[in-house]
Coordinates of C-alpha atoms and ligand atoms in Angstrom, one line a residue:
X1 CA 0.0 0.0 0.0
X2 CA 1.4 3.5 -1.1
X3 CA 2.3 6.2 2.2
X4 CA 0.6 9.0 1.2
X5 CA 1.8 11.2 4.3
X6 CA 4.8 9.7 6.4
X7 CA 5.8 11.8 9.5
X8 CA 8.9 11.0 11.6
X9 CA 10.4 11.5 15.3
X10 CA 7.9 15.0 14.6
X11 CA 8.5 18.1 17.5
X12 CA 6.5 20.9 17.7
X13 CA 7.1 23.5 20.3
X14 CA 5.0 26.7 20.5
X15 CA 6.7 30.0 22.4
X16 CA 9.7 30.0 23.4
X17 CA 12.1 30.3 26.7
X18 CA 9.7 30.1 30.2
X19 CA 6.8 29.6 27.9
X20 CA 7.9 27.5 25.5
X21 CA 5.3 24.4 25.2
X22 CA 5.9 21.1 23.7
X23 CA 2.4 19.8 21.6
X24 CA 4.1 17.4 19.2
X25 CA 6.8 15.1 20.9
X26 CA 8.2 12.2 18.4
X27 CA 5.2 11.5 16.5
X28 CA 5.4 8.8 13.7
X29 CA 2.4 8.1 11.6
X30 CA 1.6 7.3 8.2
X31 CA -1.6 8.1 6.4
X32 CA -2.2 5.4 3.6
X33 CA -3.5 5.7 0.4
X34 CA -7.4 3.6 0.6
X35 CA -7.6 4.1 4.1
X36 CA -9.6 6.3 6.7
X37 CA -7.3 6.8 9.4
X38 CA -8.8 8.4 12.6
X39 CA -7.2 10.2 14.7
X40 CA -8.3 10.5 18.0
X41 CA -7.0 12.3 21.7
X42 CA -8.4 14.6 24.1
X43 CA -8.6 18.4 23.9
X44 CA -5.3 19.6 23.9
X45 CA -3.4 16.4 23.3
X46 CA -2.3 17.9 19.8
X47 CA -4.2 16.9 17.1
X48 CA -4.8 19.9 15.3
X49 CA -1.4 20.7 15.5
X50 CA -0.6 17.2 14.0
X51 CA -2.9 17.6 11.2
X52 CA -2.3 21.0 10.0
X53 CA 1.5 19.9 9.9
X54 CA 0.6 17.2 7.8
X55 CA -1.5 19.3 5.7
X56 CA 1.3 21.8 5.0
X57 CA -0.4 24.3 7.5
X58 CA 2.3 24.9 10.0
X59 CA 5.8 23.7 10.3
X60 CA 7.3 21.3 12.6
X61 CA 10.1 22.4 14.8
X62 CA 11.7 19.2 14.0
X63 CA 10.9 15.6 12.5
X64 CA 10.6 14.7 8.9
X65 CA 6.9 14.8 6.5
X66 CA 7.5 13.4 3.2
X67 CA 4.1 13.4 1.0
X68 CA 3.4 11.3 -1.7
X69 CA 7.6 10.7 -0.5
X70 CA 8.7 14.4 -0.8
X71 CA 10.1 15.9 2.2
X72 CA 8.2 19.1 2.7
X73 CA 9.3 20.5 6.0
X74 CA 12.2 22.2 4.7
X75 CA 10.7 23.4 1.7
X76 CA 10.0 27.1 1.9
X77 CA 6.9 29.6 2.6
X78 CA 6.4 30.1 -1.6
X79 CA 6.5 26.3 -2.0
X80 CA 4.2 25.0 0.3
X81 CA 1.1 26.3 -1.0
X82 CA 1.8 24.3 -4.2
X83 CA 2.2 21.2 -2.4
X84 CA -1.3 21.6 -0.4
X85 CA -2.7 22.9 -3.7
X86 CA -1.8 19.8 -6.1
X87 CA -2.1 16.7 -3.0
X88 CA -3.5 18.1 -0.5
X89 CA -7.5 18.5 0.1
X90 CA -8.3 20.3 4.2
X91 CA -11.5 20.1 5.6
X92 CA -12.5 22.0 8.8
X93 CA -14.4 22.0 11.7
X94 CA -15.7 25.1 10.8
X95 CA -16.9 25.4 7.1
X96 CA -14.7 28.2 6.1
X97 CA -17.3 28.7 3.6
X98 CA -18.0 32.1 1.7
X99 CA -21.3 33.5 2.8
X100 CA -21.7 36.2 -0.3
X101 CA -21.3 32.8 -2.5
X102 CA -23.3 29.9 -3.4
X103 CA -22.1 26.5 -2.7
X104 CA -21.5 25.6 -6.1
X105 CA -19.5 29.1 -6.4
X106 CA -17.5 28.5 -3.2
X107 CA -16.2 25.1 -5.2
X108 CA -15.4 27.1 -8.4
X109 CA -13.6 29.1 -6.3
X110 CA -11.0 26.6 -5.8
X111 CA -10.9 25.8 -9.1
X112 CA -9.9 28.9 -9.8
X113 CA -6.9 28.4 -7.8
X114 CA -6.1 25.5 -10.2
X115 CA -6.7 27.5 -13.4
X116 CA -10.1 25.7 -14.4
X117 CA -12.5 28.7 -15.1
X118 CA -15.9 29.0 -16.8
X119 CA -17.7 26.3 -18.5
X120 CA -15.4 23.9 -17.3
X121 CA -14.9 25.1 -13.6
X122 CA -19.2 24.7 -13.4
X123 CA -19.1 21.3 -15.1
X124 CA -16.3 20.5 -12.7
X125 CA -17.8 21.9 -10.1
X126 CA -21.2 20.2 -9.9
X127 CA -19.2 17.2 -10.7
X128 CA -17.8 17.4 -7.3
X129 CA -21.2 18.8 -5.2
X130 CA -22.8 15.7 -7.2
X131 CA -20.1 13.3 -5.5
X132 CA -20.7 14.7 -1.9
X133 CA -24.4 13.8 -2.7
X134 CA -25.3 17.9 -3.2
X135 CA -26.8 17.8 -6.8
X136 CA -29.5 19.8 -6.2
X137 CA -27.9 22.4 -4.2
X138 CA -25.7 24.2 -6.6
X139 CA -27.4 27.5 -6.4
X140 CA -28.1 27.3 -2.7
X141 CA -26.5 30.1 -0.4
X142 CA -24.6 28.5 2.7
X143 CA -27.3 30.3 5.1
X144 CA -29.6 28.4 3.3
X145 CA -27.6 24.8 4.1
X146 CA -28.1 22.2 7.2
X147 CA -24.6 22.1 8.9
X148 CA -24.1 18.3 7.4
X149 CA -24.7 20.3 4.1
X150 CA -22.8 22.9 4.6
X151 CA -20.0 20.1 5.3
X152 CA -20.1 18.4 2.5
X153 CA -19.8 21.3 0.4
X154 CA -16.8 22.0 1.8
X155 CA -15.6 18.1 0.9
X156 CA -16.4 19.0 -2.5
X157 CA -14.2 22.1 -2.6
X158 CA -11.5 20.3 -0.8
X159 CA -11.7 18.1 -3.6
X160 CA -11.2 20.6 -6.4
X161 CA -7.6 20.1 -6.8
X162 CA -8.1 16.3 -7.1
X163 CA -5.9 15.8 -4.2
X164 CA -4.7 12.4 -3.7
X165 CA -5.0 13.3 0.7
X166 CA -8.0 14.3 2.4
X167 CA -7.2 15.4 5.9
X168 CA -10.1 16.6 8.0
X169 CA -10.0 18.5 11.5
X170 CA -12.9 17.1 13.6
X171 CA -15.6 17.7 10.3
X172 CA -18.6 16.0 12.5
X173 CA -18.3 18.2 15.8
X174 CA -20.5 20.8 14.6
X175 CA -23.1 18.5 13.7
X176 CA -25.9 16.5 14.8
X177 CA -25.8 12.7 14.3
X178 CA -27.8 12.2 11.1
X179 CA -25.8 15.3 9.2
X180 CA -22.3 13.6 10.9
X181 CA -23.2 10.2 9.6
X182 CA -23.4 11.9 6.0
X183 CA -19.9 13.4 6.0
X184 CA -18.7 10.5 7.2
X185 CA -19.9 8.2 4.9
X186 CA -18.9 10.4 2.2
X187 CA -14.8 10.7 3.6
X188 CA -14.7 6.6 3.7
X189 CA -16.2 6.5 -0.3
X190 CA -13.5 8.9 -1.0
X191 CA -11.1 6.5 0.3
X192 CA -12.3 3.0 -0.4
X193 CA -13.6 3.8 -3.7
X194 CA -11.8 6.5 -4.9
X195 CA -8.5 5.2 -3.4
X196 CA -7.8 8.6 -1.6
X197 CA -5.7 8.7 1.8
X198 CA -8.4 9.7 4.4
X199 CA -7.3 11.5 7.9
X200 CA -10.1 12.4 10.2
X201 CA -9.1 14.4 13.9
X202 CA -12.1 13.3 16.0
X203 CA -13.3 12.5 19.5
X204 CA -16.8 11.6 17.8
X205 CA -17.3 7.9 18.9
X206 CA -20.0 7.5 15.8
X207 CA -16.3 7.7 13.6
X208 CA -15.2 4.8 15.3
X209 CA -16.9 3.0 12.6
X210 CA -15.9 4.1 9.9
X211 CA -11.9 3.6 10.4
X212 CA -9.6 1.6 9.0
X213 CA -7.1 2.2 11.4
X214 CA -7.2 4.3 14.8
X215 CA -4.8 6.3 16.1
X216 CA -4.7 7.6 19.7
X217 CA -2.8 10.8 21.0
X218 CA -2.2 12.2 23.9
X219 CA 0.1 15.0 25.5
X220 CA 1.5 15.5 21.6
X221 CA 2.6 11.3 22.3
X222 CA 0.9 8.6 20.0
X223 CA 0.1 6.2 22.6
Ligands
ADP301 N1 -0.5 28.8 18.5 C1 -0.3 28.2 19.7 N2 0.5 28.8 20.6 C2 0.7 28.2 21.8 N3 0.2 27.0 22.2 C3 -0.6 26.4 21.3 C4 -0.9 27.0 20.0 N4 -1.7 26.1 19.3 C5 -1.9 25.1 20.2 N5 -1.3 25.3 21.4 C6 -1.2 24.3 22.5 O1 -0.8 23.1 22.0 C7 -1.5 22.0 22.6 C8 -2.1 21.2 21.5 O2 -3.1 21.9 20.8 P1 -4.0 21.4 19.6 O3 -3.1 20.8 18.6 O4 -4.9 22.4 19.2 O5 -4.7 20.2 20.4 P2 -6.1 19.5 20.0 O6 -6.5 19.8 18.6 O7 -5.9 18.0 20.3 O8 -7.1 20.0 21.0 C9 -2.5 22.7 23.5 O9 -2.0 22.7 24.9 C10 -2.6 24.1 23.0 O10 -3.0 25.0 24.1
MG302 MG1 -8.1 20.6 17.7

């Protein structure tokens, strides 16, 4: 099975001197390619930090993250971007969705960060809301969307750059069980059918289900 993400002895320290504080403190993990991986840990225990490391959010102060086997952590600010951009899909708790556009524009959106515009983008575009199960909500304003909605549209645009990694920061807490089961449902297609490398940050027990592998965290530690 391909690594899609492989992180090594990873450190990450936040502050520094008196205040300095260690969240990350030799992880390894590997994210593979067909596989939900969950990642779970109480509040604080560094998950979000692990995540948005491996998504090429934040740096580590130390370790290795090779993606798709390219080391990224020395690869400076201007290069990043690219890297999230080409393999890289991020999903968060919160939406992050533009309230001034419809769903099926907040998807084109992205695609306009990959150069698809126009006729193509929208074909593309409600392509992708039709694969989170949102067909009919092209034209629908987020306001207008249930939170599990709302969620899924934001799959879809994580999606626009056809990334071969989908990494999620805790995508169910905002919702209730039904609209949770949904984006669920629709992460584990996208890696047992569709052969993407899923990551979901959780501490929603309904997940538990849905994993191919768990992983537990605590105090930045995988246990
Ligand atoms: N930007 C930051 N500056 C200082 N401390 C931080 C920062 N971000 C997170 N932390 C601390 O690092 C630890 C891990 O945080 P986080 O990765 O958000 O954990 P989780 O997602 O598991 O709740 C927590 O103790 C948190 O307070
Ligand atoms: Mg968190």
């Amino acid at each position: 099975m391909q690594t899609a993400i492989e992180v090594r002895d990873l450190e990450k320290t936040y502050g520094q001197g008196e205040t300095a504080f260690r969240a990350l403190d030799g992880v390894n993990l590997d994210l593979h390619a067909g596989q939900v991986t969950l990642l779970m840990g109480p509040s604080g225990s560094g998950k979000t930090t692990l995540v948005s490391i491996m998504g090429c959010i934040l740096r580590p102060t130390a370790g290795t993250v090779r993606v798709l086997g390219r080391e990224v952590q020395n690869l400076d600010e201007s290069a990043l971007p690219a890297v999230r951009l080409n393999h890289i899909g991020f999903v968060f708790q919160g939406f992050n969705l533009f309230p001034t556009l419809t769903a099926g524009e907040n998807v084109e959106l992205a695609l306009d960060l990959k150069g698809l515009r126009g006729r193509a983008a929208r074909r593309r575009s409600e392509e992708l809301m039709d694969q989170v199960g949102l067909s009919g909500k092209y034209t629908s304003f987020p306001a207008d969307l249930s939170g599990g909605q709302k969620q899924r549209v934001a799959i879809a645009r994580a999606l626009a750059g056809d990334p071969a990694i989908l990494l999620a920061d805790e995508p169910t807490a905002a919702l209730d069980f039904a609209s949770g089961r949904l984006v669920l449902d629709r992460l584990r297609d996208l890696a047992h059918r569709r052969g993407r490398a899923v990551g979901i940050v959780t501490h929603d027990n309904r997940a538990l289900e849905y994993a191919d592998r768990i992983v537990h965290i605590e105090d930045g530690r995988i246990q």
